[in-house]
Coordinates of C-alpha atoms and ligand atoms in Angstrom, one line a residue:
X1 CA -112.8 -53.3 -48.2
X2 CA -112.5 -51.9 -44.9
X3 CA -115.2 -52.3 -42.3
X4 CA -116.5 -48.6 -42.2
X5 CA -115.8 -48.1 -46.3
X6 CA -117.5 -45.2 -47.3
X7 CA -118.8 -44.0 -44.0
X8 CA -119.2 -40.4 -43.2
X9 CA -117.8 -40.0 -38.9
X10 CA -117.8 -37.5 -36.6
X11 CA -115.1 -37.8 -33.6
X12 CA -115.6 -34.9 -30.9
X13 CA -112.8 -34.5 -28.6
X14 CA -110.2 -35.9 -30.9
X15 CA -107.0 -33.6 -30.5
X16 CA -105.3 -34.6 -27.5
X17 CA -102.6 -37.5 -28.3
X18 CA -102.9 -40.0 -26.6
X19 CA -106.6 -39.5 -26.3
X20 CA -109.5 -41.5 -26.6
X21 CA -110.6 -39.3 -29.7
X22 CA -107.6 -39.2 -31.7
X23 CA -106.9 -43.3 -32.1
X24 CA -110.6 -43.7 -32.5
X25 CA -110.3 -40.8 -35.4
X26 CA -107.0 -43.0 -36.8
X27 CA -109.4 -46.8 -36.7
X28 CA -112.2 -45.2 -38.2
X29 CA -110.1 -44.3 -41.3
X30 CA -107.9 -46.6 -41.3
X31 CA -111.0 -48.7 -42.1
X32 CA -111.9 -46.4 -44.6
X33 CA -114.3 -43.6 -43.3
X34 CA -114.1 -40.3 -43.5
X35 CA -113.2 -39.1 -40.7
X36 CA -114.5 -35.1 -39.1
X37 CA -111.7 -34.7 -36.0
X38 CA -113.4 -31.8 -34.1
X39 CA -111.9 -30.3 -30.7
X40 CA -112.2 -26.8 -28.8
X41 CA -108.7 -27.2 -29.5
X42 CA -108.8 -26.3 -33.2
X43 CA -104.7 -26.4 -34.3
X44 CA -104.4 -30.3 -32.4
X45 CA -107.6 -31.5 -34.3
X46 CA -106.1 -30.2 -37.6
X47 CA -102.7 -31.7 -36.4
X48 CA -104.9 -35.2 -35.6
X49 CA -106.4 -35.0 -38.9
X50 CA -103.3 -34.4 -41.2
X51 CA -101.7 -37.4 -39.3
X52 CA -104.9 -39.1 -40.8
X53 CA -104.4 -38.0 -44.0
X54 CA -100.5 -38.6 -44.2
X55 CA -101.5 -42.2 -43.3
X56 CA -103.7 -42.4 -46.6
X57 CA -106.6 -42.2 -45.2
X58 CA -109.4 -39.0 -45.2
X59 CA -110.2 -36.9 -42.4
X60 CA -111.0 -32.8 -41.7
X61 CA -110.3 -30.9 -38.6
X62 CA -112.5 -28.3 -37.2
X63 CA -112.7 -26.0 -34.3
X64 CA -115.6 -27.3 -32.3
X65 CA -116.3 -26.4 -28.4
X66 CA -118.9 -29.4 -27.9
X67 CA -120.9 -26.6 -25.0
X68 CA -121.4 -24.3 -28.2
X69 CA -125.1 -25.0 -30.0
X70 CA -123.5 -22.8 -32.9
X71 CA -120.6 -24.6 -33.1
X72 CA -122.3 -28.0 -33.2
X73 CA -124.7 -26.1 -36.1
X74 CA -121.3 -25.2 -37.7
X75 CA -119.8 -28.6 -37.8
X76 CA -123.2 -30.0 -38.6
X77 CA -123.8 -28.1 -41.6
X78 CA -120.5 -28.1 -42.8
X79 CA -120.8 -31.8 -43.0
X80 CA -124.2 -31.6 -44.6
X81 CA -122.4 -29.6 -47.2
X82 CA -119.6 -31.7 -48.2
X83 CA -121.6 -35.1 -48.0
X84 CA -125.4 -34.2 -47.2
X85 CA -125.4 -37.1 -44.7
X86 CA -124.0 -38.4 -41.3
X87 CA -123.3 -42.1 -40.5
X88 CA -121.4 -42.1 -37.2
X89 CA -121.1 -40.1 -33.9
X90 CA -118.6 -40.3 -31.1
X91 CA -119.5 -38.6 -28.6
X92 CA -116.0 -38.4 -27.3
X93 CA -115.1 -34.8 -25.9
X94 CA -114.7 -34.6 -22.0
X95 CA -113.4 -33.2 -19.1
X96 CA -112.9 -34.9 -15.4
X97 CA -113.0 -32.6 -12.7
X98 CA -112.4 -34.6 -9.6
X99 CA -112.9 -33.1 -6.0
X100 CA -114.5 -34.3 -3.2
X101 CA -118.3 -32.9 -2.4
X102 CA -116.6 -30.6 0.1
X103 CA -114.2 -28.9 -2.2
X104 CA -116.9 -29.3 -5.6
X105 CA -118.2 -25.9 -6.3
X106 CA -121.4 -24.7 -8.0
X107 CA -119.6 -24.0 -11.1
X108 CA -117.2 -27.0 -11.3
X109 CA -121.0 -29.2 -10.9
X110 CA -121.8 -26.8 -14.3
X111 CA -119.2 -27.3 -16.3
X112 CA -118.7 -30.5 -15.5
X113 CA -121.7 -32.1 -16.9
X114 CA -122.2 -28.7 -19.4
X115 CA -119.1 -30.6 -21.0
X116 CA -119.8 -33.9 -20.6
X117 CA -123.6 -34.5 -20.9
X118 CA -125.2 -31.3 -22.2
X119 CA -122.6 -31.6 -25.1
X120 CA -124.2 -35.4 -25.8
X121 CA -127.4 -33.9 -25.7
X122 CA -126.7 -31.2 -28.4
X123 CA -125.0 -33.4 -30.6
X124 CA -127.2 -36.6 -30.1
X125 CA -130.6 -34.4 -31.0
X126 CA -128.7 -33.2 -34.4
X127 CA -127.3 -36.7 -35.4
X128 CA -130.6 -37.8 -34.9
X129 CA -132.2 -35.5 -37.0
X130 CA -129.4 -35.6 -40.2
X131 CA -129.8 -39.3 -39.8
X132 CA -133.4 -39.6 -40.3
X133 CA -133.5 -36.8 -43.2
X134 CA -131.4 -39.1 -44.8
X135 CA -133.3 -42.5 -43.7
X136 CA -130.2 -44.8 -43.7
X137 CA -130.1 -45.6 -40.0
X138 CA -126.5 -44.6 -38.5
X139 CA -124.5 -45.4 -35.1
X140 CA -123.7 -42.8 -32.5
X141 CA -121.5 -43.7 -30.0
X142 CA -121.5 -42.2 -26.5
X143 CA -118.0 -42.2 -24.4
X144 CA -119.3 -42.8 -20.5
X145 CA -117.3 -44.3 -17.9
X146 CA -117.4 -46.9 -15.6
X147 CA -117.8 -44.0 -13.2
X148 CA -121.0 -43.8 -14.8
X149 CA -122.0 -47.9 -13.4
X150 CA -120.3 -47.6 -9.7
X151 CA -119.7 -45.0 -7.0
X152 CA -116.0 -43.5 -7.2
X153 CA -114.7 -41.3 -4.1
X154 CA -114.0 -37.8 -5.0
X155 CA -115.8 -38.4 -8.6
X156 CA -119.6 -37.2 -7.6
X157 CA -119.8 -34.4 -10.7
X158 CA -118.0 -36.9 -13.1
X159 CA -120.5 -39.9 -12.3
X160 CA -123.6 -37.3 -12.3
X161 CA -122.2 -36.8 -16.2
X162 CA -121.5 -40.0 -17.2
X163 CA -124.1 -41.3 -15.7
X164 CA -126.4 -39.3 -17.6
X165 CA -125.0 -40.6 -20.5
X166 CA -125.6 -43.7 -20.2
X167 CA -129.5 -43.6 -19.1
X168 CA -130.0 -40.9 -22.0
X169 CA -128.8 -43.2 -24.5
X170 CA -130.7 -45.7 -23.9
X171 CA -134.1 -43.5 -23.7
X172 CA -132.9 -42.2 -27.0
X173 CA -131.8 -45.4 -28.3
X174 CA -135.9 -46.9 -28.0
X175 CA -137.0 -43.6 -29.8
X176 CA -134.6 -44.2 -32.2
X177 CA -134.4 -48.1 -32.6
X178 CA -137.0 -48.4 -35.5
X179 CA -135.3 -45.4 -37.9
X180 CA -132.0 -48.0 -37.0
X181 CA -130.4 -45.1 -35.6
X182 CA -128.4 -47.1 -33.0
X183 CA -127.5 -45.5 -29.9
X184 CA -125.0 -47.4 -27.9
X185 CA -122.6 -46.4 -24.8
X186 CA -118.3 -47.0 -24.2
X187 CA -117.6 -47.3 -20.3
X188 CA -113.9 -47.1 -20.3
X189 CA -112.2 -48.1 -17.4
X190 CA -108.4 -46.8 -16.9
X191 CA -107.2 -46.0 -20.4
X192 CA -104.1 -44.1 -20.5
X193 CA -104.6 -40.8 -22.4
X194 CA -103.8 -37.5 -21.0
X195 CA -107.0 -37.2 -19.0
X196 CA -105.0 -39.8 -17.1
X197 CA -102.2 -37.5 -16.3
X198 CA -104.5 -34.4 -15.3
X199 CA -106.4 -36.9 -12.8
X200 CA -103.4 -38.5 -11.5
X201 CA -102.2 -34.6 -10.5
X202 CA -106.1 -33.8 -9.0
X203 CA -106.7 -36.6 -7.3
X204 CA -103.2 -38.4 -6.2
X205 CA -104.1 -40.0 -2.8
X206 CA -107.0 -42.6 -4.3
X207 CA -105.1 -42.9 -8.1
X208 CA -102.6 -45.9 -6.9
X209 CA -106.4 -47.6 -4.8
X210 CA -107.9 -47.1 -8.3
X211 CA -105.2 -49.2 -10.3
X212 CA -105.2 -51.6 -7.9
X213 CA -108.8 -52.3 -8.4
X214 CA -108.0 -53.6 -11.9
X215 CA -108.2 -57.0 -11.6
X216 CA -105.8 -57.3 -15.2
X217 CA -103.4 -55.0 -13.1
X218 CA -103.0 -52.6 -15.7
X219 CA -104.0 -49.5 -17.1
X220 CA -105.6 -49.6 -20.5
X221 CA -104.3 -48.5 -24.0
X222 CA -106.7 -45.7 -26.1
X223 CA -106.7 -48.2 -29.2
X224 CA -109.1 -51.1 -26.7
X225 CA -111.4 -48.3 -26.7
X226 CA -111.3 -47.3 -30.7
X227 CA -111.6 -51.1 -31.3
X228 CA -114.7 -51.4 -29.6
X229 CA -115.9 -47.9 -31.2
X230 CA -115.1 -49.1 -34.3
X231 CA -117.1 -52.3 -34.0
X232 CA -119.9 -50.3 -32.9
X233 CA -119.7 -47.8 -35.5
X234 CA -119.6 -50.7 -38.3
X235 CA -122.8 -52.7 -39.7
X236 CA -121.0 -56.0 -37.9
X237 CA -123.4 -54.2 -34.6
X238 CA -126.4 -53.9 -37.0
X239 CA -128.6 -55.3 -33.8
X240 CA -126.8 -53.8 -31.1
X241 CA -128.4 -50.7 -29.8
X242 CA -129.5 -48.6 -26.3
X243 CA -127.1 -51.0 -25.0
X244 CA -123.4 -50.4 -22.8
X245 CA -119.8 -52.0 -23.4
X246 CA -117.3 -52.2 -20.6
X247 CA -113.4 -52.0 -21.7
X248 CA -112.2 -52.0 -18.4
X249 CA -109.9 -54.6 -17.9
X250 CA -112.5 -56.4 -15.8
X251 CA -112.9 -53.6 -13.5
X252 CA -116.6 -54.0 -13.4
X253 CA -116.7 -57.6 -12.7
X254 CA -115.9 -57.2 -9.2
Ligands
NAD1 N1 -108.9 -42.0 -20.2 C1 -109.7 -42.7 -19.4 O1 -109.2 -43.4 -18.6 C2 -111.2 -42.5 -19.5 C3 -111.9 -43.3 -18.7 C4 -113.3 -43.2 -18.7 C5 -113.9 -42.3 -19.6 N2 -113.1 -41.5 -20.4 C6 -113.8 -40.6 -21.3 O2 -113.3 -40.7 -22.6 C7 -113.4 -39.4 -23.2 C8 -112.0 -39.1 -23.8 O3 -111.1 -39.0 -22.8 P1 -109.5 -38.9 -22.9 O4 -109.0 -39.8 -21.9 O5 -109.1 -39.2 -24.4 O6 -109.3 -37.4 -22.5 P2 -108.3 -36.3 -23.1 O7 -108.2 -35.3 -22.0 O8 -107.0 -37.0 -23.4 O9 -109.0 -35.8 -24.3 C9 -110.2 -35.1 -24.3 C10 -110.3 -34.1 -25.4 O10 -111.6 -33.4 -25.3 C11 -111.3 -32.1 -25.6 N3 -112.3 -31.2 -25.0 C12 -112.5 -30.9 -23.7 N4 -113.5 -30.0 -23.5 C13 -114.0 -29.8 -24.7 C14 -115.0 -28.9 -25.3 N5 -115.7 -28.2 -24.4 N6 -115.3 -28.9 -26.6 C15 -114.5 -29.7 -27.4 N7 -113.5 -30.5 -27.0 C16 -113.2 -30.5 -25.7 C17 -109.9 -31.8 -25.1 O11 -109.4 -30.6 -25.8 C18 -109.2 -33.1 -25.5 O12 -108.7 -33.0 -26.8 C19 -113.9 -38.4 -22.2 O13 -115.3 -38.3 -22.4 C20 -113.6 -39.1 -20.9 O14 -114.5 -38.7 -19.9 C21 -111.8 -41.6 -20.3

């Protein structure tokens, strides 16, 4: 029996490939949930969810822009439909817009952390809610960043975002602890996905200083982070929650 058999997941973010989303999407039904790949990008969470499927396992793509209240209604309530409960949220979909404070503008600050933490918000509040309707407890999973737990030059906006994340999760998490609704945070460290390329083109003069500060001496793969989402997600975590996990190749130790 797989280790999320029968388990009803929501992935946000999950059409790029490689991506953080789309392997998570891929563990989670490999291990027999079924799988909701949303994205703003609607054709590449389709595309990510017929891979699923052609694998054997179970999984619908939807157009979802994680900033939209209606769309996260949409997606909500079309899961309601075909299941009437939730069991698992990643909180996966994100953006990194890198620039020093003198070159960050009012509106990158917006939709920086618009995408990034008001998009954990909206989703977050309505997992909650599903979850308790149905009284079962459930795991949702918020992707941060270690740029959430230290300072990273030319990353102010990012950190503000993922920050957030982490220190809403965890006042969530204590509201949430005795419906066992676990809230738990991911702080990936260098995982290469194509966020990776984008912030390699943004922000060339500190990328080579930011490998070198991992101590394993290499960039991460997206499947480390779906492992430990996975584990997360499953009842193995059953006392794990408002708590943070580091897959960072020992980035943070230093
Ligand atoms: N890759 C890394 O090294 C790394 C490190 C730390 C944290 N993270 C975090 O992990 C998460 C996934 O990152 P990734 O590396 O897979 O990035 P990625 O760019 O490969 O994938 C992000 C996905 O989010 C989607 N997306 C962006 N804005 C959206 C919106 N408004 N609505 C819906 N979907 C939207 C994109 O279309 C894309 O499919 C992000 O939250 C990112 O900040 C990544």
């Amino acid at each position: 029996m797989g280790r999320l058999q029968g388990k009803i997941a929501l992935v946000t973010g999950g059409a790029s490939v490689p991506g953080l989303g789309s392997a998570t999407a891929h563990r989670f039904a490999q291990e027999g949930a079924v799988v909701y790949v949303t994205d703003r990008d609607a054709a590449g969470a389709e595309k990510v969810a017929a891979a699923i499927r052609d694998a054997g396992g179970q999984a619908v793509g939807l157009s979802h822009d994680v900033t939209s209240e209606a769309d996260w209604d949409q997606v909500m309530a079309t899961i309601d439909k075909d299941h009437g409960r939730i069991d698992i949220l990643v909180n996966n979909a994100g953006i990194a817009v890198l620039r020093p404070i003198a070159e960050l503008t009012t509106e990158d600050w917006k939709l920086q952390n618009d995408v990034n933490l008001n998009s954990v918000y909206y989703g977050t509040r309505r997992a909650v809610a599903a979850m308790r309707k149905v009284g079962k407890g459930g795991s949702i999973i918020n992707i941060s960043s270690v740029a959430g737990l230290f300072g990273v030059p030319a990353c102010g906006a990012y950190a503000a975002s993922k920050g957030g994340v982490r220190i809403f999760s965890k006042a969530i998490a204590l509201e949430t602890a005795r419906d066992l609704i676990r809230i738990n945070t991911v702080h990936p460290g260098m995982i290469l996905t194509n966020m990776q390329d984008v912030a390699q083109e943004d922000n060339a003069a500190n990328y080579d200083a930011t490998v070198a500060l991992v101590p394993m001496g290499f960039m991460g793969e997206p499947d480390d982070i779906a492992n430990m989402n996975l584990f997360l997600a499953s009842d193995e975590a059953k006392y794990i929650t408002g708590a943070e996990f580091v897959v960072d190749g020992g980035m943070t130790a230093q």
